[in-house]
Coordinates of C-alpha atoms and ligand atoms in Angstrom, one line a residue:
M87 CA -9.1 -2.7 15.9
S88 CA -10.5 -3.1 12.3
P89 CA -14.3 -2.4 12.3
F90 CA -14.9 -5.3 10.0
T91 CA -12.0 -7.8 10.3
P92 CA -11.9 -10.9 12.4
E93 CA -10.9 -9.8 15.8
K94 CA -8.8 -12.9 16.7
T95 CA -6.3 -12.5 13.9
R96 CA -2.6 -12.9 15.4
L97 CA -0.3 -13.3 12.7
V98 CA 3.4 -13.0 12.2
V99 CA 4.8 -12.7 8.7
V100 CA 8.3 -13.6 8.8
L101 CA 10.3 -12.3 5.8
V102 CA 13.0 -14.5 4.4
G103 CA 15.7 -13.8 1.9
L104 CA 19.3 -12.6 1.0
P105 CA 19.9 -8.9 1.1
A106 CA 18.5 -6.8 -1.9
R107 CA 15.7 -9.2 -2.5
G108 CA 13.0 -6.7 -1.8
K109 CA 12.1 -7.8 1.8
T110 CA 11.4 -4.4 2.9
H111 CA 9.4 -3.3 0.1
I112 CA 7.3 -6.3 0.4
G113 CA 7.0 -5.8 4.3
R114 CA 6.0 -2.2 3.8
K115 CA 3.4 -2.9 0.9
V116 CA 1.8 -5.5 3.0
A117 CA 1.8 -3.2 6.0
R118 CA 0.3 -0.7 4.0
Y119 CA -2.5 -2.9 2.6
L120 CA -3.5 -4.7 5.8
N121 CA -3.5 -1.4 7.6
W122 CA -5.9 0.1 4.9
L123 CA -8.1 -2.9 5.4
G124 CA -8.1 -2.3 9.2
F125 CA -5.9 -4.9 10.5
A126 CA -3.5 -3.3 13.1
T127 CA -0.3 -4.1 11.2
R128 CA 3.6 -3.2 11.9
A129 CA 6.8 -3.9 10.4
F130 CA 9.9 -4.4 12.8
N131 CA 13.1 -4.3 10.7
I132 CA 16.2 -5.4 12.0
G133 CA 18.5 -3.1 10.0
D134 CA 16.7 -0.4 11.7
Y135 CA 17.3 -2.0 15.2
R136 CA 21.2 -2.4 14.1
R137 CA 21.4 1.2 13.0
T138 CA 19.6 2.7 16.2
R139 CA 21.5 0.5 18.6
L140 CA 25.0 0.1 17.2
G141 CA 25.2 3.0 14.9
R142 CA 25.4 3.1 11.2
H143 CA 28.6 2.3 8.8
H144 CA 28.8 -1.3 9.3
R145 CA 31.0 -2.9 6.5
H146 CA 30.4 -6.4 5.2
D147 CA 32.8 -8.0 7.8
F148 CA 30.3 -7.4 10.4
F149 CA 27.9 -9.8 8.4
N150 CA 30.6 -12.6 7.9
P151 CA 29.2 -15.7 9.5
T152 CA 32.7 -16.3 10.7
N153 CA 32.8 -13.2 12.6
E154 CA 31.8 -14.3 16.2
E155 CA 31.3 -10.7 17.6
G156 CA 29.2 -9.8 14.6
N157 CA 27.2 -13.0 15.1
R158 CA 26.6 -12.4 18.7
L159 CA 25.4 -8.8 18.1
R160 CA 23.2 -9.9 15.4
N161 CA 21.6 -12.6 17.2
E162 CA 21.0 -10.2 20.2
L163 CA 19.4 -7.6 17.7
A164 CA 17.2 -10.2 16.2
A165 CA 16.0 -11.4 19.6
L166 CA 15.2 -7.7 20.7
A167 CA 13.2 -7.0 17.6
L168 CA 11.3 -10.4 17.9
E169 CA 10.6 -9.6 21.7
D170 CA 9.2 -6.0 20.6
L171 CA 7.0 -7.6 17.9
V172 CA 5.8 -10.1 20.6
T173 CA 5.0 -7.2 23.0
W174 CA 3.1 -5.3 20.7
M175 CA 1.1 -8.2 19.4
R176 CA 0.2 -8.8 23.1
G177 CA -1.0 -5.4 23.3
G178 CA -3.5 -5.7 20.6
G179 CA -1.4 -5.9 17.4
Q180 CA -3.0 -8.0 14.7
V181 CA -0.3 -8.7 12.0
G182 CA 3.4 -8.3 13.1
I183 CA 5.9 -8.3 10.1
Y184 CA 9.4 -9.7 11.0
D185 CA 11.7 -8.0 8.6
A186 CA 15.0 -9.8 8.7
T187 CA 17.0 -12.1 6.4
N188 CA 16.1 -15.2 8.5
T189 CA 18.1 -17.3 5.9
T190 CA 19.0 -20.0 8.4
A191 CA 16.7 -23.0 9.4
A192 CA 18.0 -22.2 13.1
R193 CA 16.9 -18.7 13.0
R194 CA 13.4 -19.7 11.7
R195 CA 13.1 -22.5 14.3
Q196 CA 13.8 -19.7 16.8
V197 CA 11.2 -17.3 15.5
F198 CA 8.6 -20.1 15.1
D199 CA 9.0 -21.5 18.3
R200 CA 8.9 -18.3 20.3
C201 CA 5.9 -17.0 18.3
S202 CA 4.1 -20.4 18.8
Q203 CA 4.7 -20.2 22.6
V204 CA 2.6 -17.2 22.8
G205 CA -0.1 -18.5 20.5
L206 CA 0.8 -16.5 17.3
D207 CA 0.4 -18.0 13.8
V208 CA 3.5 -17.7 11.6
V209 CA 3.7 -17.5 7.9
F210 CA 7.0 -17.3 6.1
V211 CA 7.4 -15.1 3.0
E212 CA 10.5 -15.9 1.2
S213 CA 11.7 -13.8 -1.7
V214 CA 14.1 -15.5 -3.9
C215 CA 15.6 -13.7 -6.9
E216 CA 18.4 -14.7 -9.0
D217 CA 18.0 -12.1 -11.8
P218 CA 21.0 -9.9 -11.6
A219 CA 19.2 -7.0 -13.1
I220 CA 16.9 -7.0 -10.5
I221 CA 19.4 -7.3 -7.8
E222 CA 21.5 -4.8 -9.1
S223 CA 18.7 -2.1 -9.5
N224 CA 17.6 -2.7 -5.8
I225 CA 21.3 -2.0 -4.6
R226 CA 21.4 1.0 -6.5
E227 CA 17.9 2.3 -5.6
T228 CA 17.9 1.2 -1.9
K229 CA 21.0 0.3 -0.5
L230 CA 23.2 3.0 -1.8
T231 CA 20.9 5.7 -0.3
S232 CA 20.6 3.8 2.9
P233 CA 22.2 5.4 6.0
D234 CA 24.6 2.6 6.1
Y235 CA 26.5 4.3 3.3
E236 CA 26.0 7.9 3.8
G237 CA 29.0 9.6 2.4
V238 CA 30.5 6.6 0.8
D239 CA 31.4 6.5 -2.8
P240 CA 28.4 4.6 -4.8
D241 CA 30.9 2.2 -6.4
E242 CA 32.6 1.4 -3.1
A243 CA 29.2 1.0 -1.4
A244 CA 28.0 -1.3 -4.1
R245 CA 31.0 -3.5 -3.8
D246 CA 30.6 -3.6 0.1
F247 CA 27.1 -4.5 -0.2
R248 CA 27.7 -7.4 -2.6
A249 CA 30.3 -8.7 -0.3
R250 CA 27.6 -8.7 2.4
I251 CA 25.4 -10.5 0.1
D252 CA 28.2 -13.2 -0.5
H253 CA 28.4 -13.7 3.3
Y254 CA 24.8 -14.5 3.5
T255 CA 24.8 -16.7 0.5
R256 CA 27.3 -18.9 2.1
A257 CA 25.1 -19.6 4.9
Y258 CA 21.6 -19.5 3.2
E259 CA 19.2 -22.4 3.6
P260 CA 16.0 -21.9 1.6
V261 CA 12.7 -22.4 3.3
H262 CA 11.5 -26.1 2.8
E263 CA 10.4 -26.9 6.4
E264 CA 7.6 -29.3 5.9
N265 CA 5.5 -28.2 9.2
Y266 CA 5.6 -24.5 8.3
S267 CA 3.2 -22.4 6.4
Y268 CA 5.2 -20.6 3.7
I269 CA 4.9 -18.6 0.5
K270 CA 8.0 -18.6 -1.9
L271 CA 8.0 -15.4 -4.3
I272 CA 10.3 -16.3 -7.0
D273 CA 11.7 -13.4 -9.3
V274 CA 9.1 -11.2 -8.1
G275 CA 6.0 -13.3 -8.5
R276 CA 7.0 -14.9 -11.8
V277 CA 6.6 -18.2 -9.8
I278 CA 4.8 -18.5 -6.5
V279 CA 4.9 -21.5 -4.2
M280 CA 2.6 -22.1 -1.5
H281 CA 2.8 -24.5 1.3
Q282 CA 0.2 -25.2 4.1
I283 CA -1.5 -21.9 3.6
Q284 CA -4.6 -21.5 5.9
G285 CA -6.4 -18.5 7.6
Y286 CA -8.1 -15.5 6.4
V287 CA -5.4 -12.9 6.6
T288 CA -3.0 -15.4 5.0
G289 CA -5.4 -16.0 2.0
K290 CA -5.4 -12.2 1.6
L291 CA -1.8 -11.9 1.7
V292 CA -1.2 -14.6 -0.9
H293 CA -3.8 -12.9 -3.4
F294 CA -2.0 -9.5 -2.8
L295 CA 1.4 -11.0 -3.3
M296 CA 0.2 -12.5 -6.6
N297 CA -0.7 -9.0 -8.0
M298 CA 2.6 -7.3 -7.0
H299 CA 5.1 -6.1 -9.6
L300 CA 7.9 -3.5 -10.1
V301 CA 6.6 -1.6 -13.1
R302 CA 6.8 2.0 -12.4
R303 CA 3.8 3.8 -13.8
P304 CA 1.6 6.8 -12.6
I305 CA -1.7 6.4 -11.1
W306 CA -4.0 9.4 -11.6
L307 CA -6.9 10.0 -9.3
T308 CA -9.4 12.6 -10.2
R309 CA -13.1 13.6 -9.1
H310 CA -15.5 14.1 -12.0
G311 CA -15.9 17.8 -13.3
E312 CA -18.3 20.0 -11.4
S313 CA -21.9 18.5 -11.4
E314 CA -25.1 20.2 -10.8
F315 CA -25.5 18.6 -7.5
N316 CA -22.0 20.0 -6.5
V317 CA -23.3 23.4 -7.3
Q318 CA -26.5 22.8 -5.3
G319 CA -24.7 21.2 -2.5
R320 CA -26.5 17.9 -2.9
I321 CA -25.0 14.6 -2.0
G322 CA -25.1 11.5 -4.1
G323 CA -27.7 11.2 -7.1
D324 CA -26.8 10.9 -10.7
S325 CA -26.7 14.5 -12.0
P326 CA -24.8 15.6 -15.2
L327 CA -22.0 17.9 -15.5
T328 CA -22.2 21.7 -15.5
P329 CA -20.7 23.9 -18.3
N330 CA -17.8 24.4 -15.8
G331 CA -17.4 20.6 -15.1
R332 CA -17.5 20.0 -19.0
N333 CA -14.5 22.5 -19.2
Y334 CA -12.7 20.4 -16.6
A335 CA -13.3 17.4 -18.6
R336 CA -11.4 19.1 -21.6
A337 CA -8.6 20.4 -19.4
L338 CA -8.3 16.7 -18.0
A339 CA -8.0 15.5 -21.8
S340 CA -5.3 17.9 -22.2
F341 CA -3.4 17.0 -19.2
V342 CA -3.5 13.4 -20.1
R343 CA -2.4 14.1 -23.7
E344 CA 0.7 16.2 -22.1
H345 CA 1.6 13.8 -19.3
A346 CA 0.9 10.1 -20.5
I347 CA 3.9 8.6 -22.2
R348 CA 1.3 5.8 -23.1
P349 CA -2.5 6.0 -23.3
P350 CA -3.7 5.1 -19.7
T351 CA -6.2 2.7 -18.7
V352 CA -9.3 4.7 -17.8
W353 CA -11.7 3.7 -14.9
T354 CA -14.9 5.6 -14.2
S355 CA -17.9 4.6 -11.9
T356 CA -21.3 4.0 -13.3
L357 CA -22.6 7.3 -12.5
R358 CA -23.2 9.9 -15.1
R359 CA -20.9 12.7 -13.9
T360 CA -17.8 10.4 -14.2
V361 CA -18.6 8.9 -17.5
E362 CA -19.3 12.4 -19.1
T363 CA -16.0 13.5 -17.8
A364 CA -14.1 10.4 -19.4
R365 CA -15.9 10.9 -22.6
E366 CA -14.0 14.0 -23.4
L367 CA -10.7 11.9 -23.2
H368 CA -11.7 10.0 -26.5
L369 CA -10.1 6.9 -25.0
P370 CA -11.7 3.4 -24.1
F371 CA -12.8 3.5 -20.5
M372 CA -14.4 0.9 -18.1
P373 CA -17.2 2.0 -15.7
W374 CA -17.0 0.1 -12.5
R375 CA -19.9 -0.3 -10.0
A376 CA -17.3 -0.6 -7.3
L377 CA -16.4 3.0 -7.9
D378 CA -19.8 4.5 -7.4
E379 CA -20.0 7.2 -4.7
I380 CA -20.9 6.3 -1.1
D381 CA -24.5 5.5 -1.2
G382 CA -26.5 8.0 0.7
G383 CA -29.4 5.6 0.9
L384 CA -32.6 7.6 2.2
C385 CA -30.4 10.8 2.4
D386 CA -29.4 10.6 -1.3
A387 CA -29.8 13.8 -3.2
M388 CA -30.3 15.9 0.0
T389 CA -28.1 18.7 1.1
Y390 CA -26.4 18.3 4.6
A391 CA -28.7 21.0 5.9
E392 CA -31.6 19.3 4.9
I393 CA -30.3 16.1 6.5
A394 CA -29.7 17.9 9.8
E395 CA -33.2 19.6 9.7
R396 CA -35.3 16.6 8.6
M397 CA -33.3 13.6 10.1
P398 CA -31.5 15.0 13.0
E399 CA -30.5 11.6 14.5
E400 CA -29.0 10.4 11.4
Y401 CA -27.1 13.7 11.1
A402 CA -25.9 13.4 14.7
A403 CA -25.0 9.7 14.3
R404 CA -22.8 10.4 11.3
Q405 CA -21.0 13.4 12.9
A406 CA -20.2 11.0 16.0
D407 CA -18.9 8.2 13.9
K408 CA -18.4 9.0 10.3
L409 CA -16.3 5.8 9.7
N410 CA -18.9 3.3 10.8
Y411 CA -22.1 5.4 10.3
R412 CA -24.2 3.6 7.5
Y413 CA -26.8 5.9 5.7
P414 CA -30.2 4.3 6.1
R415 CA -30.5 1.8 3.3
G416 CA -27.1 3.2 2.1
E417 CA -23.5 2.7 2.9
S418 CA -20.7 3.7 5.4
Y419 CA -17.0 4.4 4.8
V420 CA -16.3 0.7 6.0
D421 CA -18.7 -0.7 3.2
V422 CA -17.0 1.6 0.8
T423 CA -13.6 0.3 1.7
Q424 CA -14.7 -3.4 1.5
R425 CA -16.1 -2.9 -2.0
L426 CA -12.9 -1.1 -3.2
E427 CA -10.6 -3.8 -2.3
P428 CA -10.8 -5.5 -5.6
V429 CA -9.9 -2.1 -7.2
I430 CA -6.9 -1.9 -5.2
L431 CA -5.7 -5.4 -6.1
E432 CA -6.5 -4.4 -9.8
L433 CA -4.4 -1.1 -9.3
E434 CA -1.6 -3.2 -8.1
R435 CA -1.8 -5.9 -10.9
E436 CA -2.1 -3.2 -13.9
R437 CA 1.1 -2.2 -15.4
E438 CA 0.0 0.6 -17.7
P439 CA -0.6 4.1 -16.3
V440 CA -4.3 4.2 -14.9
L441 CA -6.6 7.3 -14.5
V442 CA -9.3 6.7 -12.1
V443 CA -12.3 9.3 -12.6
G444 CA -14.1 9.0 -9.3
H445 CA -16.0 10.6 -6.5
Q446 CA -14.9 12.4 -3.3
A447 CA -15.5 9.5 -0.6
V448 CA -14.3 6.6 -3.2
L449 CA -11.2 8.6 -3.9
R450 CA -10.6 9.5 -0.1
V451 CA -10.5 5.6 0.3
L452 CA -8.2 4.9 -2.7
Y453 CA -5.9 7.6 -1.8
A454 CA -5.6 6.7 1.8
Y455 CA -4.3 3.2 0.6
F456 CA -1.4 4.8 -1.4
T457 CA -0.4 7.3 1.4
D458 CA -0.6 4.8 4.0
R459 CA -3.6 5.8 6.2
R460 CA -5.6 3.8 8.5
P461 CA -9.5 3.7 8.2
E462 CA -10.3 6.6 10.8
Q463 CA -7.7 8.8 8.8
V464 CA -9.8 8.6 5.6
L465 CA -12.8 10.4 6.5
H466 CA -11.8 14.1 5.9
L467 CA -8.7 13.5 3.6
D468 CA -8.6 16.5 1.1
V469 CA -9.7 15.4 -2.5
P470 CA -11.0 18.6 -4.2
I471 CA -12.5 18.7 -7.4
H472 CA -10.8 19.9 -10.6
T473 CA -7.4 18.3 -9.2
V474 CA -5.4 15.4 -10.6
I475 CA -3.6 13.7 -7.8
E476 CA -0.5 11.8 -9.4
L477 CA 0.8 8.9 -7.3
T478 CA 4.1 7.3 -8.6
P479 CA 5.5 4.1 -6.9
G480 CA 9.0 4.5 -5.5
P481 CA 11.0 1.7 -3.8
Y482 CA 9.3 2.0 -0.4
A483 CA 6.5 4.6 -0.9
F484 CA 4.4 6.4 -3.4
T485 CA 5.4 10.0 -4.5
E486 CA 2.6 12.4 -4.8
R487 CA 2.1 15.3 -7.0
R488 CA -1.2 17.6 -7.5
F489 CA -2.2 19.4 -10.4
A490 CA -4.9 21.8 -10.2
L491 CA -6.3 22.2 -13.7
E492 CA -7.8 25.3 -15.2
P493 CA -11.3 24.5 -16.2
S494 CA -10.8 26.6 -19.3
G495 CA -8.4 23.7 -20.5
S496 CA -6.0 26.6 -20.7
G497 CA -3.3 25.2 -18.2
T498 CA -2.1 23.4 -15.4
S499 CA -0.7 24.5 -12.0
D500 CA 1.6 21.9 -10.2
I501 CA 0.3 22.6 -6.6
G502 CA 3.0 20.6 -5.0
D503 CA 5.2 17.4 -4.6
A504 CA 5.1 15.4 -1.5
M505 CA 7.4 12.5 -1.0
R506 CA 5.2 10.1 1.2
D507 CA 7.0 7.8 3.5
Ligands
F6P798 O1 -20.7 16.1 -2.0 C1 -20.1 15.3 -3.0 C2 -19.9 13.9 -2.4 O2 -19.2 13.3 -3.6 C3 -21.3 13.5 -2.0 O3 -22.0 12.6 -3.2 C4 -20.8 12.1 -1.1 O4 -21.9 11.8 -0.3 C5 -20.0 13.1 -0.3 O5 -19.2 13.9 -1.2 C6 -19.0 12.3 0.5 O6 -18.3 13.1 1.4 P1 -18.6 13.1 2.9 O7 -18.3 11.5 3.3 O8 -17.6 13.8 3.6 O9 -19.9 13.3 3.2

C-alpha cells in the first residue's frame, strides 16, 4: 500500500485497440509510473495467458472471428485473466490493467459489468493508430520478436501478423459508450479524447498519457562531482566541489561531447555542487528546486556518526523505516518522490537527450522509476559518484548502461549493460 496515496483507490484500466497499437507498451508504462508512485498496480496480459495455457505458435486463423473454437478459447482466456485481476484487486491491488484487445462492445460490457459488480471503477484507454509507419515499426520491433513467432521467417511472421490484425479490424467497434469513462489516444497522443473522467488516479493517468511519445533518446543521470561534504562524510549542505570533483565535471563534459548526437537538455538542482558540475559543460542548463537533495532538516551538515551520537532516536527511527522517516524539519523519501513527480512527467515529455546532474537520494528515486522499482526498493539503490547512468527507452523497458568516468578526463570505462524488464 502506498505511503501517500488514497487507500480507497480501486481502478481497472481496460486497454482497447487493434493488435500492434502499443497497448502493452502503454500498459507497462502506466504500471511502472503508478507503482513508482506507490499504487499497487499490475498488468494482466491475455497474450501471456494464451501462450502459457495453450502454447505458442498460434497463427492468424486462431483469431478469425468465424473460427468458433478459436472464439471459445479466447473468451475463456479473457474470462480467466479478468477473474485473476478481480481476485488480485480483492487482495489489496489498487490498479489492475487489463491488457487485451477488448475491441467489441460486447466484450467491454462483460468486463465493465464484472468489475462494477465487485465495486471496481473502470476506465477504458483506447489506442487508435492509423499511421502505417508506426504500425509497421511496432510489428517489427515487438511482434516479430515475440515468442509467438520464434523461429519463423520475419517476412512470413509479419504477413501472418497483418492477417491477424485484419481479423480484428472486421469485428472492431471503437469505444463510444456514453456511460463509460474513457480516454482515446489517437496516433500516440496527437489527439486525446476524454470522456467522463473523474477520480484522483484517473486524473494522473490522463496527465501521464498526455506526455507520452515514442521518440528514443538517452536520459543520463549523474551525481555532481565530489564535494567537500562528500569528503567529510557530511549530509546535505551546500558545499563546493573538491579539485577531484572539478576534474569529474570536465570528464563529464568530454563524455557528453563524445556520446551526445545532439546537445542534451541539462537540468541541475539549485545547489552549488550540481551547478559547478554542469558549468563545465558550457551548455545552457536549468536549475530545478525539485532536484535538490533530500532535506536533512536539523541533521543537515552532520555526519551519520554525529546524528547517531547526538540524536540517537532520530538515527534509530530512520534505520527502522527509511522510506517514511522524515528528518526533523526536513524530508523523507516519500516527500522526495512526491516533489519529483513533475520531473518524471517532464522527462517523459522531453524529446531531446536529457542530462540530469543530481544527488544521491534524488537520483535513486528517479532511477527507480526507470527501472520499475517500488518505493520500498529505492532506499539503497547504488548510485555512486563519478558515474553516468545511461537509460534508453526500448519497446517495453529501459536499457541501462553505466559509465565510470576517470576524473582526470582521460577516459571512460563502460561498466556494464543491463536490459531491464
Ligand atoms: O551523502 C551524500 C548524500 O547526497 C546526502 O546529502 C544525503 O543526505 C544522502 O546522500 C542521501 O542518502 P541516504 O538516504 O542513504 O542517507
